[in-house]
Coordinates of C-alpha atoms and ligand atoms in Angstrom, one line a residue:
X15 CA 159.2 125.0 26.7
X16 CA 157.2 121.8 28.5
X17 CA 154.1 122.6 29.3
X18 CA 151.6 120.6 30.7
X19 CA 147.9 119.7 29.5
X20 CA 146.9 118.3 33.0
X21 CA 146.7 121.6 34.3
X22 CA 143.0 121.7 34.1
X23 CA 142.1 124.5 36.7
X24 CA 144.0 126.7 39.1
X25 CA 144.0 123.7 41.9
X26 CA 145.8 121.7 39.4
X27 CA 148.6 124.3 39.3
X28 CA 148.7 124.8 42.6
X29 CA 148.9 121.0 43.3
X30 CA 151.8 120.6 40.6
X31 CA 153.7 123.4 41.6
X32 CA 153.4 121.1 45.0
X33 CA 154.6 118.7 43.5
X34 CA 157.3 120.0 41.7
X35 CA 158.8 120.6 45.0
X36 CA 158.7 117.1 46.1
X37 CA 155.4 118.1 48.9
X38 CA 154.6 114.7 50.0
X39 CA 151.4 114.9 52.1
X40 CA 149.2 118.3 52.6
X41 CA 147.7 118.5 55.7
X42 CA 144.1 119.5 56.1
X43 CA 140.1 120.0 57.0
X44 CA 138.3 120.2 53.6
X45 CA 136.1 123.1 52.4
X46 CA 134.3 124.0 49.2
X47 CA 136.8 126.8 48.7
X48 CA 139.7 124.2 48.5
X49 CA 138.5 121.5 46.9
X50 CA 140.3 121.3 43.5
X51 CA 143.4 122.0 45.3
X52 CA 143.0 118.7 47.4
X53 CA 141.4 116.4 44.5
X54 CA 144.2 117.4 42.3
X55 CA 146.7 116.9 44.4
X56 CA 145.8 113.3 45.5
X57 CA 145.6 113.1 41.5
X58 CA 149.2 113.7 41.6
X59 CA 149.9 111.4 44.3
X60 CA 150.1 113.4 47.4
X61 CA 148.6 111.9 50.9
X62 CA 146.4 114.3 51.6
X63 CA 145.7 113.6 55.7
X64 CA 143.1 115.7 56.8
X65 CA 142.5 116.4 60.4
X66 CA 139.8 117.2 62.8
X67 CA 140.8 121.2 63.3
X68 CA 142.4 123.1 61.3
X69 CA 144.6 123.9 63.9
X70 CA 146.1 120.0 63.6
X71 CA 146.6 120.4 60.5
X72 CA 149.4 123.4 60.5
X73 CA 150.8 121.8 64.1
X74 CA 151.8 119.3 61.6
X75 CA 152.9 120.5 59.0
X76 CA 155.3 122.2 61.2
X77 CA 156.6 119.3 62.4
X78 CA 157.0 117.9 58.8
X79 CA 159.3 120.9 58.0
X80 CA 161.3 120.2 61.3
X81 CA 161.9 116.5 60.6
X82 CA 162.6 117.3 56.1
X83 CA 163.7 120.6 56.5
X84 CA 161.6 121.2 54.2
X85 CA 158.5 123.1 54.2
X86 CA 155.2 121.1 55.5
X87 CA 152.3 121.9 53.6
X88 CA 148.1 122.8 54.8
X89 CA 145.1 123.9 53.8
X90 CA 142.4 125.3 55.1
X91 CA 138.7 126.7 54.2
X92 CA 138.4 130.6 54.1
X93 CA 136.8 132.1 56.8
X94 CA 137.0 130.6 60.2
X95 CA 139.3 127.5 58.7
X96 CA 141.8 130.4 58.6
X97 CA 141.4 131.6 62.0
X98 CA 141.6 128.4 63.4
X99 CA 145.9 128.0 62.4
X100 CA 146.5 131.7 64.1
X101 CA 148.4 129.9 67.1
X102 CA 149.9 127.1 64.7
X103 CA 150.7 130.1 62.5
X104 CA 152.5 132.1 65.3
X105 CA 154.2 129.1 66.8
X106 CA 155.9 128.1 63.9
X107 CA 157.1 131.6 63.3
X108 CA 158.3 131.8 66.6
X109 CA 160.0 128.7 66.2
X110 CA 161.0 129.5 62.8
X111 CA 159.7 126.7 61.1
X112 CA 159.1 126.9 57.3
X113 CA 156.2 126.0 56.5
X114 CA 153.4 126.9 53.6
X115 CA 149.8 127.7 54.4
X116 CA 147.0 127.4 51.8
X117 CA 143.8 129.1 52.6
X118 CA 140.7 129.5 50.8
X119 CA 138.6 132.9 50.0
X120 CA 135.8 134.3 48.6
X121 CA 135.2 134.5 45.2
X122 CA 137.0 137.5 43.9
X123 CA 134.3 139.6 42.8
X124 CA 132.1 139.4 45.9
X125 CA 134.9 140.0 48.8
X126 CA 133.6 142.5 51.0
X127 CA 130.1 142.2 49.6
X128 CA 128.6 139.8 52.5
X129 CA 130.0 136.0 50.2
X130 CA 130.0 133.2 52.6
X131 CA 133.0 133.4 54.8
X132 CA 134.2 136.3 53.6
X133 CA 136.2 138.3 55.6
X134 CA 138.9 140.2 55.4
X135 CA 142.3 137.8 55.9
X136 CA 144.7 139.9 55.7
X137 CA 145.0 141.8 59.2
X138 CA 144.4 138.5 60.4
X139 CA 147.4 136.7 59.0
X140 CA 150.2 138.8 57.5
X141 CA 151.8 139.6 61.6
X142 CA 152.5 135.4 61.7
X143 CA 153.7 135.0 58.3
X144 CA 156.9 136.0 56.2
X145 CA 155.0 137.1 53.1
X146 CA 151.0 136.9 52.3
X147 CA 150.1 136.1 48.6
X148 CA 146.9 137.0 47.8
X149 CA 146.3 135.6 44.4
X150 CA 144.3 137.4 41.5
X151 CA 144.9 135.7 38.6
X152 CA 144.8 132.0 38.3
X153 CA 148.0 132.3 35.9
X154 CA 149.9 133.5 39.3
X155 CA 149.2 130.5 41.5
X156 CA 152.0 127.9 40.6
X157 CA 154.8 130.8 40.2
X158 CA 153.3 132.1 43.7
X159 CA 153.9 128.3 45.5
X160 CA 157.1 128.3 43.8
X161 CA 158.0 131.5 45.4
X162 CA 156.3 130.7 49.2
X163 CA 158.7 127.7 49.4
X164 CA 161.5 129.3 48.4
X165 CA 160.5 132.8 51.0
X166 CA 159.7 129.7 53.9
X167 CA 163.2 127.8 53.6
X168 CA 165.0 131.7 52.8
X169 CA 166.8 133.7 55.9
X170 CA 165.0 132.9 58.9
X171 CA 163.1 130.5 57.7
X172 CA 159.2 130.5 59.0
X173 CA 155.8 130.7 57.9
X174 CA 154.1 131.7 54.6
X175 CA 150.5 132.2 53.5
X176 CA 148.9 132.0 49.8
X177 CA 145.3 133.0 50.1
X178 CA 143.3 131.4 46.5
X179 CA 139.9 132.9 45.7
X180 CA 137.7 130.1 45.0
X181 CA 137.0 131.1 41.6
X182 CA 140.8 130.6 40.6
X183 CA 140.9 127.5 41.5
X184 CA 137.6 126.1 39.3
X185 CA 137.8 125.4 35.5
X186 CA 137.6 128.3 33.3
X187 CA 133.9 127.1 31.8
X188 CA 132.4 126.6 35.0
X189 CA 133.3 130.1 36.2
X190 CA 132.5 131.7 33.4
X191 CA 129.2 130.2 33.1
X192 CA 128.7 131.3 37.1
X193 CA 129.7 134.6 36.4
X194 CA 127.6 134.6 33.4
X195 CA 124.4 133.7 35.7
X196 CA 125.5 135.7 38.4
X197 CA 125.3 138.8 35.5
X198 CA 121.5 137.7 35.0
X199 CA 119.4 138.7 31.6
X200 CA 118.3 141.6 32.8
X201 CA 118.4 144.6 29.8
X202 CA 118.4 147.7 31.9
X203 CA 121.4 149.7 31.6
X204 CA 123.0 149.0 35.5
X205 CA 122.1 145.1 34.7
X206 CA 124.2 145.4 31.2
X207 CA 126.9 147.6 33.0
X208 CA 127.2 144.6 35.3
X209 CA 127.5 142.0 32.9
X210 CA 130.2 144.3 30.9
X211 CA 131.7 144.1 34.7
X212 CA 131.7 140.6 35.5
X213 CA 132.7 140.0 32.0
X214 CA 135.8 141.8 32.2
X215 CA 136.7 140.2 35.7
X216 CA 137.5 137.5 34.5
X217 CA 138.5 137.7 32.1
X218 CA 141.2 139.5 34.1
X219 CA 141.4 136.3 36.4
X220 CA 142.1 134.5 33.3
X221 CA 144.4 136.6 31.3
X222 CA 147.5 134.4 30.3
X223 CA 146.2 131.3 31.8
X224 CA 147.0 129.8 28.5
X225 CA 150.3 129.5 29.6
X226 CA 151.0 125.9 30.7
X227 CA 154.6 125.6 31.5
X228 CA 155.1 124.0 35.1
X229 CA 156.6 125.3 37.6
X230 CA 159.9 124.6 39.2
X231 CA 161.5 124.1 42.6
X232 CA 164.3 126.7 43.1
X233 CA 167.0 126.0 45.1
X234 CA 167.9 128.0 48.3
X235 CA 170.9 128.3 49.8
X236 CA 171.8 128.8 53.8
X237 CA 173.0 132.2 54.5
X238 CA 176.8 131.7 55.4
X239 CA 178.0 133.6 58.0
X240 CA 181.4 136.0 56.8
X241 CA 184.5 133.9 56.5
X242 CA 186.9 136.1 59.2
X243 CA 183.9 135.5 62.1
X244 CA 184.9 131.7 61.4
X245 CA 188.4 132.7 61.8
X246 CA 187.9 134.8 65.0
X247 CA 185.8 132.4 66.6
X248 CA 188.3 129.5 65.6
X249 CA 191.1 132.0 67.8
X250 CA 188.6 132.9 70.3
X251 CA 188.3 128.8 71.1
X252 CA 191.7 127.8 70.7
X253 CA 192.4 130.2 73.8
X254 CA 189.5 129.3 76.2
X255 CA 189.9 127.0 78.9
X256 CA 186.7 126.9 79.3
X257 CA 184.4 126.9 76.8
X258 CA 181.0 125.9 76.4
X259 CA 178.5 124.9 73.1
X260 CA 174.6 125.7 73.6
X261 CA 173.3 124.5 70.1
X262 CA 169.3 125.0 69.7
X263 CA 166.8 124.2 67.3
X264 CA 167.7 126.6 64.3
X265 CA 170.8 124.9 64.1
X266 CA 169.3 122.2 62.8
X267 CA 167.3 123.5 60.1
X268 CA 169.3 121.7 57.5
X269 CA 167.7 118.7 58.4
X270 CA 170.0 116.4 55.8
X271 CA 172.9 118.4 57.5
X272 CA 172.5 116.9 61.0
X273 CA 175.1 114.0 61.4
X274 CA 177.5 116.5 59.7
X275 CA 177.2 118.4 62.5
X276 CA 177.4 116.1 65.1
X277 CA 180.3 115.4 63.5
X278 CA 182.2 118.6 63.8
X279 CA 181.0 119.3 67.3
X280 CA 182.5 115.5 68.5
X281 CA 185.6 116.8 66.4
X282 CA 185.4 120.5 68.3
X283 CA 185.5 118.3 71.7
X284 CA 183.3 121.2 73.3
X285 CA 181.0 120.4 75.9
X286 CA 177.7 121.5 74.8
X287 CA 174.2 122.2 76.1
X288 CA 171.5 120.6 73.8
X289 CA 168.2 122.5 73.3
X290 CA 164.6 122.4 71.4
X291 CA 165.1 120.3 67.7
X292 CA 168.7 120.0 69.0
X293 CA 168.2 118.3 71.6
X294 CA 169.4 114.3 70.2
X295 CA 171.6 115.6 68.4
X296 CA 174.7 113.5 70.0
X297 CA 172.7 110.9 70.7
X298 CA 171.4 108.7 73.9
X299 CA 174.6 109.5 76.0
X300 CA 178.0 111.3 74.0
X301 CA 180.6 112.3 76.8
X302 CA 180.2 116.1 75.5
X303 CA 176.5 116.2 76.1
X304 CA 175.4 117.9 79.3
X305 CA 172.0 117.8 80.5
X306 CA 172.1 119.3 83.6
X307 CA 173.3 122.3 85.9
X308 CA 173.7 124.4 82.6
X309 CA 173.3 127.6 84.4
X310 CA 176.4 127.2 86.7
X311 CA 178.2 125.7 83.1
X312 CA 177.7 129.7 81.9
X313 CA 178.6 131.3 84.8
X314 CA 182.0 129.7 84.7
X315 CA 182.7 129.1 80.9
X316 CA 185.5 132.0 79.6
X317 CA 184.1 130.8 75.7
X318 CA 180.4 130.6 75.1
X319 CA 178.9 130.0 71.8
X320 CA 175.2 130.3 71.2
X321 CA 174.2 128.1 68.5
X322 CA 171.1 129.4 66.6
X323 CA 169.8 130.5 69.7
X324 CA 168.4 133.8 71.8
X325 CA 169.3 135.1 74.6
X326 CA 165.5 134.7 75.7
X327 CA 164.0 134.1 78.6
X328 CA 164.9 130.0 78.2
X329 CA 168.3 131.0 78.8
X330 CA 167.1 133.5 81.4
X331 CA 167.9 136.7 79.4
X332 CA 171.4 135.7 78.7
X333 CA 172.4 137.1 82.1
X334 CA 174.4 133.8 83.3
X335 CA 177.0 134.0 80.5
X336 CA 179.9 136.4 82.7
X337 CA 180.7 139.5 81.5
X338 CA 184.6 138.7 80.4
X339 CA 183.5 135.6 78.3
X340 CA 183.6 135.9 74.9
X341 CA 180.3 135.5 73.8
X342 CA 179.8 134.2 70.2
X343 CA 176.6 134.1 68.4
X344 CA 175.8 132.7 65.3
X345 CA 172.2 132.9 63.8
X346 CA 170.6 133.6 60.8
X347 CA 169.0 136.5 62.5
X348 CA 170.9 139.3 63.4
X349 CA 167.8 141.0 66.1
X350 CA 168.2 137.2 68.0
X351 CA 171.7 137.2 67.9
X352 CA 171.7 140.3 69.8
X353 CA 168.8 140.0 71.6
X354 CA 170.0 141.3 75.3
X355 CA 173.0 140.3 74.9
X356 CA 175.8 141.8 72.6
X357 CA 178.4 139.5 71.5
X358 CA 181.7 140.0 71.0
X359 CA 181.9 138.0 67.5
X360 CA 178.1 138.2 65.5
X361 CA 178.1 135.2 63.3
X362 CA 175.1 136.2 60.7
X363 CA 174.2 133.0 59.0
X364 CA 173.0 129.7 59.7
X365 CA 174.3 127.8 62.8
X366 CA 174.8 124.8 61.8
X367 CA 177.1 125.7 58.6
X368 CA 179.4 127.8 61.4
X369 CA 179.8 125.5 63.2
X370 CA 181.1 123.0 60.5
X371 CA 182.8 125.8 59.3
X372 CA 184.8 126.2 62.5
X373 CA 185.1 122.5 63.0
X374 CA 187.2 122.9 59.6
X375 CA 189.6 125.8 60.8
X376 CA 190.0 125.2 64.3
X377 CA 193.3 123.8 65.6
X378 CA 193.1 120.0 66.7
X379 CA 191.4 119.7 70.2
X380 CA 194.1 120.0 73.0
X381 CA 192.5 117.3 75.3
X382 CA 194.7 117.9 78.2
X383 CA 193.5 121.1 78.4
X384 CA 190.2 120.7 78.8
X385 CA 189.6 117.9 80.6
X386 CA 189.7 119.5 84.0
X387 CA 186.7 121.4 82.6
X388 CA 184.6 118.4 81.4
X389 CA 185.5 116.5 84.0
X390 CA 183.8 119.1 86.5
X391 CA 180.9 120.0 84.4
X392 CA 180.3 115.8 84.0
X393 CA 180.7 115.3 87.8
X394 CA 177.9 117.7 88.3
X395 CA 175.3 116.0 85.5
X396 CA 176.4 112.7 87.3
X397 CA 175.5 114.2 91.0
X398 CA 172.4 115.7 89.3
X399 CA 171.3 111.8 88.1
X400 CA 171.8 110.1 91.3
X401 CA 169.4 113.2 93.0
X402 CA 166.8 112.2 90.3
X403 CA 167.3 108.6 90.9
X404 CA 166.9 109.2 94.6
X405 CA 163.6 110.7 94.0
X406 CA 162.6 108.2 91.4
X407 CA 162.6 105.5 94.2
X408 CA 160.2 107.5 95.9
X409 CA 156.5 105.1 96.3
X410 CA 154.0 106.6 96.5
X411 CA 150.1 104.7 96.3
X412 CA 150.1 105.7 92.3
X413 CA 152.8 106.5 89.4
X414 CA 156.4 108.3 90.5
X415 CA 156.7 110.8 87.3
X416 CA 160.5 110.6 87.5
X417 CA 160.4 106.3 87.7
X418 CA 157.8 106.1 84.6
X419 CA 160.2 108.5 82.8
X420 CA 163.4 106.2 83.9
X421 CA 160.6 103.3 82.7
X422 CA 159.8 104.5 78.9
X423 CA 163.3 105.3 78.7
X424 CA 163.9 102.0 78.8
X425 CA 161.0 100.6 76.7
X426 CA 161.3 103.4 73.7
X427 CA 162.9 102.2 70.5
X428 CA 166.2 103.3 69.2
X429 CA 164.3 105.3 66.6
X430 CA 161.6 106.5 69.0
X431 CA 160.5 110.7 68.1
X432 CA 159.5 112.4 71.7
X433 CA 156.7 114.9 71.1
X434 CA 156.8 117.5 74.2
X435 CA 153.5 118.9 75.2
X436 CA 152.1 120.0 78.8
X437 CA 153.6 121.7 82.1
X438 CA 155.2 119.9 84.6
X439 CA 154.7 116.3 83.5
X440 CA 157.0 117.5 80.2
X441 CA 159.2 119.1 81.7
X442 CA 160.2 116.3 83.8
X443 CA 160.4 114.4 80.8
X444 CA 162.9 116.7 79.3
X445 CA 165.4 116.0 82.5
X446 CA 164.7 112.3 81.9
X447 CA 164.8 110.7 78.6
X448 CA 167.5 110.5 76.8
X449 CA 166.5 111.9 72.5
X450 CA 167.7 109.4 70.9
X451 CA 169.9 111.1 67.5
X452 CA 169.0 114.6 65.6
X453 CA 165.9 115.4 65.3
X454 CA 163.8 113.2 67.5
X455 CA 162.8 115.6 70.4
X456 CA 159.5 117.9 68.9
X457 CA 158.8 120.8 71.8
X458 CA 156.5 124.2 70.6
X459 CA 159.5 126.2 70.7
X460 CA 159.5 130.2 72.1
X461 CA 155.5 130.3 71.9
X462 CA 155.7 127.9 74.9
X463 CA 152.3 126.7 73.6
X464 CA 150.1 124.0 74.7
X465 CA 148.2 121.7 72.3
X466 CA 150.9 120.7 69.6
X467 CA 150.9 117.2 70.3
X468 CA 148.5 115.9 68.4
X469 CA 149.5 118.0 65.1
X470 CA 153.2 117.3 66.0
X471 CA 152.8 113.8 65.8
X472 CA 150.9 113.8 63.1
X473 CA 153.6 115.2 61.1
X474 CA 156.4 113.4 62.5
X475 CA 154.6 109.8 61.6
X476 CA 153.3 110.3 58.0
X477 CA 156.9 112.5 57.9
X478 CA 158.9 109.6 59.5
X479 CA 156.8 106.1 59.2
X480 CA 160.0 104.7 60.1
X481 CA 160.2 105.8 63.7
X482 CA 158.3 105.1 67.0
X483 CA 156.1 108.5 67.8
X484 CA 155.5 109.1 71.6
X485 CA 153.7 111.9 72.6
X486 CA 154.5 112.8 75.7
X487 CA 151.2 114.9 76.7
X488 CA 150.0 116.7 80.7
X489 CA 146.4 115.4 81.0
X490 CA 145.2 119.2 80.2
X491 CA 147.3 119.6 77.4
X492 CA 146.4 116.1 76.0
X493 CA 142.4 117.7 75.7
X494 CA 143.7 120.2 73.1
X495 CA 144.0 117.5 70.3
X496 CA 142.6 114.5 71.9
X497 CA 139.8 114.5 68.9
X498 CA 142.5 113.9 66.3
X499 CA 142.9 109.9 67.9
X500 CA 140.6 109.8 65.4
X501 CA 142.5 110.7 62.7
X502 CA 145.0 108.9 63.8
X503 CA 142.8 105.6 63.4
X504 CA 141.0 106.9 60.0
X505 CA 145.0 107.1 58.5
X506 CA 146.2 103.7 60.7
X507 CA 148.8 105.9 62.3
X508 CA 150.3 104.6 65.3
X509 CA 151.0 107.1 67.8
X510 CA 151.6 106.4 71.5
X511 CA 150.5 108.8 73.7
X512 CA 151.3 108.6 77.4
X513 CA 149.2 111.1 79.2
X514 CA 150.6 112.6 83.0
X515 CA 147.5 112.4 84.7
X516 CA 147.6 114.5 87.8
X517 CA 144.1 115.9 87.6
X518 CA 145.4 119.4 87.1
X519 CA 147.2 122.0 85.6
X520 CA 149.8 121.5 87.9
X521 CA 152.6 123.8 86.4
X522 CA 150.5 126.8 86.8
X523 CA 148.6 125.5 90.9
X524 CA 152.2 125.1 92.0
X525 CA 152.6 129.0 91.7
X526 CA 148.9 130.3 92.0
X527 CA 148.4 128.1 95.0
X528 CA 151.7 129.2 96.6
X529 CA 151.3 133.0 95.7
X530 CA 147.4 133.5 96.0
X531 CA 146.8 130.8 98.2
X532 CA 143.8 129.9 95.5
X533 CA 143.6 126.9 93.2
X534 CA 140.8 128.4 90.8
X535 CA 140.5 127.1 87.6
X536 CA 143.4 124.9 88.0
X537 CA 141.9 121.6 88.7
X538 CA 140.7 118.7 86.6
X539 CA 139.7 115.4 87.0
X540 CA 141.1 111.7 87.1
X541 CA 139.3 111.4 83.7
X542 CA 139.5 108.2 81.4
X543 CA 141.3 109.6 78.7
X544 CA 142.6 106.0 77.7
X545 CA 138.0 105.5 77.1
X546 CA 138.3 108.5 75.1
X547 CA 140.8 107.3 72.6
X548 CA 139.3 103.9 72.7
X549 CA 136.0 105.5 71.9
X550 CA 137.3 106.9 68.4
X551 CA 138.6 103.2 67.8
X552 CA 142.1 103.6 69.5
X553 CA 143.4 101.3 72.1
X554 CA 143.5 102.7 75.7
X555 CA 145.5 101.3 78.5
X556 CA 145.5 102.7 82.3
X557 CA 148.1 102.7 84.5
X558 CA 147.1 103.5 88.5
X559 CA 151.0 102.1 90.0
X560 CA 154.1 102.2 89.1
X561 CA 154.4 98.4 88.7
X562 CA 151.6 98.3 86.2
X563 CA 154.2 100.9 83.9
X564 CA 156.4 98.8 82.2
X565 CA 154.6 96.2 80.9
X566 CA 151.9 98.8 80.0
X567 CA 154.5 100.6 78.0
X568 CA 155.7 97.4 76.5
X569 CA 152.3 96.5 75.0
X570 CA 151.9 99.9 73.8
X571 CA 154.6 99.6 72.0
X572 CA 154.0 96.1 70.4
X573 CA 150.4 97.7 69.8
X574 CA 152.1 100.2 67.9
X575 CA 154.1 97.7 66.1
X576 CA 151.3 96.3 64.8
X577 CA 150.1 99.8 63.3
X578 CA 147.2 100.8 66.0
X579 CA 147.2 104.0 67.8
X580 CA 147.7 104.4 71.5
X581 CA 146.6 106.4 74.9
X582 CA 148.2 105.3 78.0
X583 CA 146.6 107.3 80.6
X584 CA 148.9 107.6 84.0
X585 CA 147.8 108.2 87.4
X586 CA 150.2 111.0 88.7
X587 CA 151.3 110.8 92.5
X588 CA 152.5 114.2 93.2
X589 CA 156.1 115.4 93.4
X590 CA 158.5 118.0 94.5
X591 CA 160.7 117.6 91.3
X592 CA 159.5 121.0 90.0
X593 CA 159.3 123.2 92.9
X594 CA 160.3 126.8 92.1
X595 CA 160.7 126.1 88.5
X596 CA 158.8 129.3 87.1
X597 CA 159.2 130.3 83.3
X598 CA 158.4 134.9 82.3
Ligands
TPP12 C1 147.1 127.1 74.8 C2 147.9 127.3 76.4 N1 147.3 127.6 77.0 C3 147.5 128.1 78.1 C4 149.1 128.2 78.4 C5 149.3 128.5 80.0 N2 149.6 126.9 81.0 C6 151.7 126.6 80.9 S1 151.7 125.1 81.2 C7 149.9 124.8 82.2 C8 149.6 123.7 82.8 C9 149.6 122.2 81.4 O1 149.2 121.0 82.6 P1 149.0 119.8 82.2 O2 149.4 120.0 80.4 O3 148.3 119.0 82.5 O4 150.3 119.5 82.4 P2 151.3 119.5 84.2 O5 151.7 121.2 84.5 O6 150.0 119.6 85.0 O7 151.8 118.5 84.0 C10 149.4 126.1 81.8 C11 147.6 125.8 81.3 C12 149.8 127.7 77.6 N3 151.3 127.3 77.8 N4 149.4 127.4 76.3
MG13 MG1 148.3 118.0 84.2

């Protein structure tokens, strides 16, 4: 049995376990409760990225997980540090993103006695995580990390929380000294009883902590659908004349498998719509990938495979899939596979692996049989692209968002990752921008959370420093994490943000004004967001006319290549492009 003499305190144990799992980076905002974890992790060579709001740390861990296929890790202090993370935790839970949140807590003996930042954290956090670990003994810290990493990734992935009380993290001598002081020197019976109690308490905390066996990482095997489901789906697909795939985020949770999945889809030769993290799976332009009129395609298809996609609001609750079509749902979650529509074939397991298994079983494609179907979809796509071109050609006083994204599509490199955070501006981007490859598009997911942008970009740029990271921000959305330009600058992270400045929360205003004839609370100013970023030491560029757009984007890209963070503040004209769209 190997032992590790450097496990001086609980912080070391947590750090050693993280290192054993290959965790490259911890996102954090400091606090005395968690200092030993951060110092120990740094000592072991992990990167510590300190942010300006705890919610950013968890958004970053979420993005890191999505891009690496391994749980991202964030550490925050007790009480308000933890409450600040709740939105990001919930977002990760709904996006099924595996992450580990380490949270501080008041000393074990003082919990519930009015200690600093002491609240009952379980009821706040537990509903949003797969497991809430409440640690009471030093020796349990390392194994809890190993178990948490495994739970986060297994089955339906999601966040896991470990509560680490501060008195478990420091070295035994200091903690014994601290408890001895707390016990005082009184000689009365209650004084002596307190000392006896505290002494026994400390004894329990350190029980078994002489065991210095390092923690090892565990292998997590993806759940596999039944072979019979693969055969049934292969048969249905072979019979189908108008098959259709919709592939979503969950199908690419095994990030390392993304390329193999793309090849399997190509081999199957079925037209496909990609959503969430799966956007970009087939590269920039692939003949099988359709981008527009998904609703019509769903209505016409006679065999639909929903791979890692539930029939929620994003798929209009499944109502467009025709009743006599064969519906195949491949999903790690049995509940999601059956949400709002009962599939004919429910393949419960990893959706990406399911498609790969299908490509090994399905007979060779009869290209001729599907030619007409593919042509119909491709023609519709082309017609929509032509409409976008027409709308993009319209010129006004400032910048046409469609034309702007056509320009960004030209300028952004082959290794660009796009982070989407906003309303109409971002929805427009999702029609016009072509993600470059697998795992190059990050959006919040089903929770529809504004404010993910800075944290996601932080996770992306630290996980994939070889990538060019562009945040597509609404001006409303950018306000949440703008302060993180400070983080980008301090850590030398060359993130590029483009802010679609329409001086308002337009996605909301659009319907509110129409239905309630009031723009109350939806109006913003043409704020100088570029000057705010410059104030943090980043580069700020303002774009007020269409002619300035392309050169500004090129300049932003050059500055990022030199290691600078950049914010491009783009004054938008109004557009009708998003008229009529509403999500509920
Ligand atoms: C945390 C959060 N708060 C509020 C909303 C509601 N919401 C959805 S879109 C939107 C407007 C976004 O405005 P902006 O980022 O400027 O993008 P625009 O629609 O103007 O392009 C709002 C407020 C939300 N989705 N998330
Ligand atoms: Mg706006």
